[in-house]
Amino acid sequence: QQQVKQSPQSLIVQKGGISIINCAYENTAFDYFPWYQQFPGKGPALLIAIRPDVSEKKEGRFTISFNKSAKQFSLHIMDSQPGDSATYFCAASMRKTSGSRLTFGEGTQLTVNP
Amino acid sequence: DAGVTQSPTHLIKTRGQQVTLRCSPKSGHDTVSWYQQALGQGPQFIFQYYEEEERQRGNFPDRFSGHQFPNYSSELNVNALLLGDSALYLCASSRGLVKDTQYFGPGTRLTVL
C-alpha cells in the first residue's frame, strides 16, 4: 500500500527559478515529514523536516509547506541552482515506542538548467 | 564526526547465493534501520534494530535477516538471492528508538546475476 504519493515524477527548472515538489499522505498518524536529497550513487541526505504542529518551515533556500487538513506537504526550492539537480524524496513516519520507520514517496528527479 | 558507513560499496552475486552487508552508525547513534532501494524508486523499509533486537520489520521475506552488535554496528543478511534482490541497500542510523531523524549511509549496490 502506497501511503505517500509524490509528484511530479520529473521537473525541469531554469536557474534562478522556483522548484515545487508535492506529496500527499494517507495515514493521519504520521507526525514527522522529512525531505531527502539524493545524488546518483549516493545515499539520501536529510534536507529539511517538519512536524504537523507548524504550517511552514524555512531553511535557507528550502521551505516546507504543510497542510494538515488536506494531508499534503510540499518542498519549495527558491533560486534553484544547477547544483540542486538531484532526486528528491518526501517521507513520513510516526513515533512509536516500538520504533520509527520512514515511508518514502516515489521520488522527483529535478534538473536545473544553467 | 564520522557519518554512517557501509561496506562493501559494490557486490556482485549469483542467484541462490547468500550475502552479508555491514553498517556502522553515526557516532552517538544506537539505532540502525535498513532500507532497499530499487532503481528509480524510493527506499523501502526492511527492518530496524535497537539494543541488539529487531524492533520493527517491513514487508520482506524471512530470507532477509539482520543482527546488531554491542557496538551498535549492524549486518544485513540475504539468503537464496533472487534477481529481484538487485538494489541499493541503505543503512540509516538514529539516536534512540523513538527518534524520527534518520541519517543514511552511502549504500551498498548489490547486483544479482
GROMACS .gro file of C-alpha atoms in nm:
model
  227
    1GLN     CA    1   0.000   0.000   0.000
    2GLN     CA    2   0.149   0.329  -0.116
    3GLN     CA    3   0.098   0.567   0.174
    4VAL     CA    4   0.294   0.865   0.041
    5LYS     CA    5   0.234   0.986  -0.314
    6GLN     CA    6   0.480   1.229  -0.472
    7SER     CA    7   0.455   1.446  -0.782
    8PRO     CA    8   0.580   1.533  -1.033
    9GLN     CA    9   0.799   1.239  -1.130
   10SER     CA   10   1.040   1.477  -1.303
   11LEU     CA   11   1.086   1.853  -1.308
   12ILE     CA   12   1.294   2.086  -1.521
   13VAL     CA   13   1.357   2.439  -1.394
   14GLN     CA   14   1.572   2.725  -1.515
   15LYS     CA   15   1.848   2.858  -1.294
   16GLY     CA   16   1.706   3.111  -1.050
   17GLY     CA   17   1.355   2.969  -1.073
   18ILE     CA   18   1.139   2.807  -0.807
   19SER     CA   19   1.115   2.430  -0.787
   20ILE     CA   20   0.800   2.289  -0.627
   21ILE     CA   21   0.751   1.922  -0.535
   22ASN     CA   22   0.431   1.794  -0.380
   23CYS     CA   23   0.345   1.500  -0.157
   24ALA     CA   24   0.022   1.360  -0.019
   25TYR     CA   25  -0.019   1.109   0.259
   26GLU     CA   26  -0.298   0.883   0.376
   27ASN     CA   27  -0.216   0.785   0.731
   28THR     CA   28  -0.318   1.060   0.975
   29ALA     CA   29  -0.096   0.901   1.240
   30PHE     CA   30   0.213   1.028   1.058
   31ASP     CA   31   0.375   1.302   1.266
   32TYR     CA   32   0.711   1.368   1.103
   33PHE     CA   33   0.770   1.467   0.741
   34PRO     CA   34   1.128   1.492   0.614
   35TRP     CA   35   1.264   1.564   0.267
   36TYR     CA   36   1.575   1.391   0.141
   37GLN     CA   37   1.807   1.481  -0.147
   38GLN     CA   38   1.987   1.204  -0.331
   39PHE     CA   39   2.264   1.234  -0.589
   40PRO     CA   40   2.343   0.942  -0.823
   41GLY     CA   41   2.535   0.668  -0.647
   42LYS     CA   42   2.490   0.828  -0.305
   43GLY     CA   43   2.265   0.773  -0.007
   44PRO     CA   44   1.977   1.012   0.070
   45ALA     CA   45   2.078   1.322   0.265
   46LEU     CA   46   1.835   1.487   0.505
   47LEU     CA   47   1.740   1.829   0.370
   48ILE     CA   48   1.466   1.965   0.593
   49ALA     CA   49   1.183   1.823   0.804
   50ILE     CA   50   0.856   1.941   0.957
   51ARG     CA   51   0.606   1.828   1.218
   52PRO     CA   52   0.229   1.882   1.180
   53ASP     CA   53   0.208   2.147   1.452
   54VAL     CA   54   0.352   2.408   1.213
   55SER     CA   55   0.240   2.506   0.863
   56GLU     CA   56   0.573   2.618   0.724
   57LYS     CA   57   0.942   2.576   0.788
   58LYS     CA   58   1.223   2.754   0.608
   59GLU     CA   59   1.593   2.676   0.600
   60GLY     CA   60   1.792   2.886   0.358
   61ARG     CA   61   1.651   2.839   0.006
   62PHE     CA   62   1.440   2.540   0.113
   63THR     CA   63   1.086   2.572   0.250
   64ILE     CA   64   0.835   2.306   0.352
   65SER     CA   65   0.467   2.399   0.340
   66PHE     CA   66   0.233   2.170   0.534
   67ASN     CA   67  -0.146   2.142   0.504
   68LYS     CA   68  -0.273   1.906   0.774
   69SER     CA   69  -0.639   1.916   0.670
   70ALA     CA   70  -0.554   1.829   0.310
   71LYS     CA   71  -0.289   1.577   0.419
   72GLN     CA   72  -0.040   1.737   0.182
   73PHE     CA   73   0.303   1.889   0.210
   74SER     CA   74   0.540   2.042  -0.041
   75LEU     CA   75   0.901   2.141  -0.087
   76HIS     CA   76   0.988   2.476  -0.242
   77ILE     CA   77   1.341   2.543  -0.362
   78MET     CA   78   1.394   2.913  -0.420
   79ASP     CA   79   1.660   3.047  -0.658
   80SER     CA   80   1.721   2.697  -0.791
   81GLN     CA   81   2.082   2.624  -0.891
   82PRO     CA   82   2.236   2.362  -1.124
   83GLY     CA   83   2.392   2.205  -0.812
   84ASP     CA   84   2.038   2.133  -0.687
   85SER     CA   85   1.993   1.884  -0.972
   86ALA     CA   86   1.921   1.558  -0.789
   87THR     CA   87   1.639   1.325  -0.692
   88TYR     CA   88   1.420   1.447  -0.406
   89PHE     CA   89   1.218   1.217  -0.182
   90CYS     CA   90   0.948   1.310   0.062
   91ALA     CA   91   0.889   1.074   0.351
   92ALA     CA   92   0.668   1.030   0.655
   93SER     CA   93   0.691   0.847   0.983
   94MET     CA   94   0.508   0.807   1.312
   95ARG     CA   95   0.660   0.780   1.655
   96LYS     CA   96   0.602   0.452   1.829
   97THR     CA   97   0.762   0.308   2.138
   98SER     CA   98   0.847   0.013   1.914
   99GLY     CA   99   1.044   0.231   1.675
  100SER     CA  100   1.011   0.469   1.383
  101ARG     CA  101   1.017   0.372   1.015
  102LEU     CA  102   1.024   0.607   0.718
  103THR     CA  103   0.773   0.564   0.434
  104PHE     CA  104   0.904   0.728   0.117
  105GLY     CA  105   0.741   0.875  -0.189
  106GLU     CA  106   0.844   0.764  -0.537
  107GLY     CA  107   1.089   1.049  -0.589
  108THR     CA  108   1.119   1.354  -0.815
  109GLN     CA  109   1.411   1.395  -1.049
  110LEU     CA  110   1.494   1.767  -1.057
  111THR     CA  111   1.703   1.918  -1.335
  112VAL     CA  112   1.808   2.281  -1.307
  113ASN     CA  113   1.930   2.419  -1.637
  114PRO     CA  114   2.202   2.686  -1.633
  115ASP     CA  115   3.245   1.320   1.336
  116ALA     CA  116   3.208   1.012   1.117
  117GLY     CA  117   2.878   0.962   0.944
  118VAL     CA  118   2.711   0.632   0.865
  119THR     CA  119   2.948   0.396   0.688
  120GLN     CA  120   2.864   0.086   0.485
  121SER     CA  121   3.065  -0.193   0.330
  122PRO     CA  122   3.120  -0.313   0.071
  123THR     CA  123   3.041  -0.041  -0.181
  124HIS     CA  124   2.951  -0.282  -0.458
  125LEU     CA  125   2.883  -0.654  -0.466
  126ILE     CA  126   2.804  -0.900  -0.742
  127LYS     CA  127   2.644  -1.234  -0.657
  128THR     CA  128   2.465  -1.510  -0.845
  129ARG     CA  129   2.116  -1.642  -0.783
  130GLY     CA  130   2.089  -1.870  -0.483
  131GLN     CA  131   2.392  -1.731  -0.307
  132GLN     CA  132   2.397  -1.558   0.031
  133VAL     CA  133   2.524  -1.208   0.106
  134THR     CA  134   2.617  -1.007   0.416
  135LEU     CA  135   2.621  -0.629   0.419
  136ARG     CA  136   2.766  -0.422   0.702
  137CYS     CA  137   2.687  -0.087   0.859
  138SER     CA  138   2.844   0.135   1.124
  139PRO     CA  139   2.611   0.401   1.262
  140LYS     CA  140   2.687   0.767   1.306
  141SER     CA  141   2.878   0.847   1.624
  142GLY     CA  142   2.640   0.863   1.920
  143HIS     CA  143   2.363   0.672   1.744
  144ASP     CA  144   2.236   0.340   1.874
  145THR     CA  145   1.951   0.253   1.636
  146VAL     CA  146   2.003   0.112   1.289
  147SER     CA  147   1.748   0.072   1.011
  148TRP     CA  148   1.790  -0.098   0.675
  149TYR     CA  149   1.619   0.001   0.350
  150GLN     CA  150   1.613  -0.143   0.000
  151GLN     CA  151   1.608   0.099  -0.292
  152ALA     CA  152   1.533  -0.047  -0.633
  153LEU     CA  153   1.641   0.154  -0.936
  154GLY     CA  154   1.418   0.457  -0.988
  155GLN     CA  155   1.218   0.403  -0.670
  156GLY     CA  156   1.207   0.531  -0.316
  157PRO     CA  157   1.369   0.334  -0.033
  158GLN     CA  158   1.159   0.058   0.122
  159PHE     CA  159   1.193  -0.022   0.494
  160ILE     CA  160   1.331  -0.369   0.572
  161PHE     CA  161   1.381  -0.367   0.950
  162GLN     CA  162   1.513  -0.173   1.247
  163TYR     CA  163   1.748  -0.279   1.526
  164TYR     CA  164   1.784  -0.137   1.875
  165GLU     CA  165   1.957  -0.291   2.176
  166GLU     CA  166   2.056  -0.586   1.957
  167GLU     CA  167   1.694  -0.677   1.885
  168GLU     CA  168   1.479  -0.643   1.575
  169ARG     CA  169   1.213  -0.389   1.673
  170GLN     CA  170   1.021  -0.333   1.352
  171ARG     CA  171   1.002  -0.519   1.026
  172GLY     CA  172   0.872  -0.421   0.685
  173ASN     CA  173   0.711  -0.643   0.423
  174PHE     CA  174   1.017  -0.853   0.338
  175PRO     CA  175   1.051  -1.231   0.342
  176ASP     CA  176   1.242  -1.426   0.604
  177ARG     CA  177   1.531  -1.454   0.359
  178PHE     CA  178   1.621  -1.110   0.489
  179SER     CA  179   1.768  -1.118   0.837
  180GLY     CA  180   1.986  -0.896   1.044
  181HIS     CA  181   2.194  -0.854   1.351
  182GLN     CA  182   2.312  -0.572   1.572
  183PHE     CA  183   2.630  -0.591   1.772
  184PRO     CA  184   2.708  -0.442   2.117
  185ASN     CA  185   2.896  -0.155   1.947
  186TYR     CA  186   2.570  -0.071   1.759
  187SER     CA  187   2.703  -0.178   1.419
  188SER     CA  188   2.474  -0.398   1.216
  189GLU     CA  189   2.466  -0.661   0.943
  190LEU     CA  190   2.203  -0.739   0.683
  191ASN     CA  191   2.196  -1.096   0.553
  192VAL     CA  192   2.006  -1.209   0.247
  193ASN     CA  193   1.979  -1.581   0.170
  194ALA     CA  194   1.883  -1.757  -0.153
  195LEU     CA  195   1.935  -1.446  -0.362
  196LEU     CA  196   1.688  -1.370  -0.641
  197LEU     CA  197   1.737  -1.146  -0.943
  198GLY     CA  198   1.483  -0.909  -0.786
  199ASP     CA  199   1.709  -0.855  -0.486
  200SER     CA  200   1.935  -0.639  -0.704
  201ALA     CA  201   1.915  -0.294  -0.545
  202LEU     CA  202   2.093  -0.030  -0.341
  203TYR     CA  203   2.083  -0.132   0.025
  204LEU     CA  204   2.084   0.163   0.259
  205CYS     CA  205   2.159   0.176   0.627
  206ALA     CA  206   2.027   0.461   0.839
  207SER     CA  207   2.102   0.542   1.199
  208SER     CA  208   1.931   0.747   1.468
  209ARG     CA  209   1.980   0.835   1.832
  210GLY     CA  210   1.726   0.633   2.026
  211LEU     CA  211   1.443   0.409   1.914
  212VAL     CA  212   1.171   0.672   1.903
  213LYS     CA  213   1.376   0.944   1.736
  214ASP     CA  214   1.248   1.033   1.391
  215THR     CA  215   1.559   1.178   1.234
  216GLN     CA  216   1.747   0.914   1.039
  217TYR     CA  217   2.079   0.967   0.866
  218PHE     CA  218   2.168   0.747   0.573
  219GLY     CA  219   2.492   0.590   0.463
  220PRO     CA  220   2.613   0.576   0.102
  221GLY     CA  221   2.463   0.233   0.046
  222THR     CA  222   2.582  -0.098  -0.094
  223ARG     CA  223   2.497  -0.168  -0.457
  224LEU     CA  224   2.405  -0.539  -0.487
  225THR     CA  225   2.381  -0.695  -0.831
  226VAL     CA  226   2.241  -1.048  -0.858
  227LEU     CA  227   2.317  -1.228  -1.185
   0.00000   0.00000   0.00000
